Amino acid sequence: MPVILYGAAHRGTMVSRYLRSFCNIIGFIDKRAAEIVAHEDIPVMSLADSDKGALVIVCVNNIFEHESIALELASEGFALVVFCPVDGSNMAWRSASIGLERIAR
């Protein structure tokens, strides 16, 4: 399954370094996509140019932004999003467990 990391900064770098040996990371989504062609030898793209069928992992430091990012991704047609909801999240009912072995395919 293709994986996209949302955020091409410190957190995205750390996650990409951890996952790249067993996941098919096809890119980063970043608001600075027009300025950054690639990060960690992985393409950086805008939200509009991203594969809607990929699993997106939100990799930004501020977890209070994760839910709004997940809602934005959902409104753009992304169905598989992993993020860190804050306590009391209204999206808790939408979460589902997904094993890393499924992501690695």
Short mmCIF file of C-alpha atoms in Angstrom, two decimals:
data_model
loop_
_atom_site.label_atom_id
_atom_site.label_comp_id
_atom_site.label_asym_id
_atom_site.label_seq_id
_atom_site.Cartn_x
_atom_site.Cartn_y
_atom_site.Cartn_z
CA MET A 1 0.00 0.00 0.00
CA PRO A 2 1.40 3.42 -0.88
CA VAL A 3 2.08 5.69 2.10
CA ILE A 4 2.26 9.48 2.14
CA LEU A 5 3.59 11.44 5.09
CA TYR A 6 1.90 14.76 5.82
CA GLY A 7 4.66 17.13 6.90
CA ALA A 8 8.18 17.33 5.53
CA ALA A 9 9.83 18.77 8.63
CA HIS A 10 11.43 17.17 11.70
CA ARG A 11 8.58 14.77 12.58
CA GLY A 12 8.12 13.68 8.96
CA THR A 13 11.85 13.08 8.68
CA MET A 14 11.88 10.87 11.77
CA VAL A 15 8.85 8.87 10.62
CA SER A 16 10.22 8.44 7.08
CA ARG A 17 13.52 7.14 8.42
CA TYR A 18 11.69 4.62 10.58
CA LEU A 19 9.16 3.41 7.98
CA ARG A 20 11.11 3.53 4.72
CA SER A 21 12.69 0.09 5.12
CA PHE A 22 9.32 -1.69 5.19
CA CYS A 23 6.77 0.73 3.72
CA ASN A 24 6.23 2.08 0.23
CA ILE A 25 6.56 5.80 1.00
CA ILE A 26 5.62 7.58 -2.21
CA GLY A 27 5.81 11.16 -0.99
CA PHE A 28 5.32 13.92 1.51
CA ILE A 29 2.42 16.35 1.50
CA ASP A 30 3.62 19.77 2.60
CA LYS A 31 2.32 23.30 2.30
CA ARG A 32 5.79 24.27 1.05
CA ALA A 33 5.60 21.85 -1.89
CA ALA A 34 6.22 24.67 -4.39
CA GLU A 35 9.56 25.37 -2.66
CA ILE A 36 10.67 21.81 -1.89
CA VAL A 37 10.99 19.28 -4.72
CA ALA A 38 12.13 16.37 -2.53
CA HIS A 39 12.93 15.64 1.10
CA GLU A 40 14.93 12.59 2.22
CA ASP A 41 15.00 11.63 -1.49
CA ILE A 42 11.20 11.37 -1.43
CA PRO A 43 9.01 13.67 -3.59
CA VAL A 44 7.18 16.53 -1.87
CA MET A 45 3.75 17.31 -3.28
CA SER A 46 0.76 19.48 -2.63
CA LEU A 47 -2.49 18.10 -1.29
CA ALA A 48 -4.10 18.42 -4.72
CA ASP A 49 -1.33 16.43 -6.43
CA SER A 50 -1.37 13.51 -3.98
CA ASP A 51 -2.65 9.96 -4.49
CA LYS A 52 -6.05 9.84 -2.75
CA GLY A 53 -5.79 6.05 -2.45
CA ALA A 54 -2.65 6.18 -0.32
CA LEU A 55 -2.50 5.86 3.44
CA VAL A 56 -1.62 9.28 4.87
CA ILE A 57 0.21 9.57 8.18
CA VAL A 58 0.03 13.01 9.75
CA CYS A 59 3.55 13.94 10.92
CA VAL A 60 3.36 17.39 12.47
CA ASN A 61 4.61 18.17 15.96
CA ASN A 62 1.51 19.99 17.19
CA ILE A 63 -1.04 17.24 17.87
CA PHE A 64 -3.72 19.89 18.28
CA GLU A 65 -3.49 20.41 14.50
CA HIS A 66 -3.84 16.71 13.65
CA GLU A 67 -7.63 16.56 13.71
CA SER A 68 -8.10 19.63 11.50
CA ILE A 69 -5.53 18.18 9.07
CA ALA A 70 -7.38 14.83 9.09
CA LEU A 71 -10.68 16.61 8.39
CA GLU A 72 -9.07 18.52 5.51
CA LEU A 73 -7.67 15.28 4.09
CA ALA A 74 -11.09 13.60 4.38
CA SER A 75 -12.76 16.52 2.62
CA GLU A 76 -10.25 16.14 -0.23
CA GLY A 77 -11.13 12.46 -0.66
CA PHE A 78 -8.50 10.67 1.41
CA ALA A 79 -10.04 7.68 3.19
CA LEU A 80 -7.04 6.23 5.03
CA VAL A 81 -5.56 8.71 7.50
CA VAL A 82 -3.54 7.99 10.62
CA PHE A 83 -3.31 10.86 13.09
CA CYS A 84 -3.13 11.50 16.80
CA PRO A 85 -6.52 12.70 18.09
CA VAL A 86 -6.62 14.74 21.27
CA ASP A 87 -8.75 13.64 24.22
CA GLY A 88 -12.44 14.07 23.50
CA SER A 89 -11.96 13.86 19.75
CA ASN A 90 -15.19 13.76 17.79
CA MET A 91 -13.41 11.52 15.27
CA ALA A 92 -12.69 8.64 17.68
CA TRP A 93 -15.59 6.65 16.22
CA ARG A 94 -13.99 6.78 12.77
CA SER A 95 -10.72 5.18 13.82
CA ALA A 96 -9.88 1.60 12.93
CA SER A 97 -6.88 -0.52 13.69
CA ILE A 98 -4.58 -1.19 10.77
CA GLY A 99 -1.53 -3.38 11.17
CA LEU A 100 1.88 -2.38 9.87
CA GLU A 101 1.96 -5.60 7.86
CA ARG A 102 -1.00 -4.25 5.84
CA ILE A 103 0.73 -0.91 5.33
CA ALA A 104 3.92 -2.60 4.16
CA ARG A 105 2.17 -4.32 1.24
#
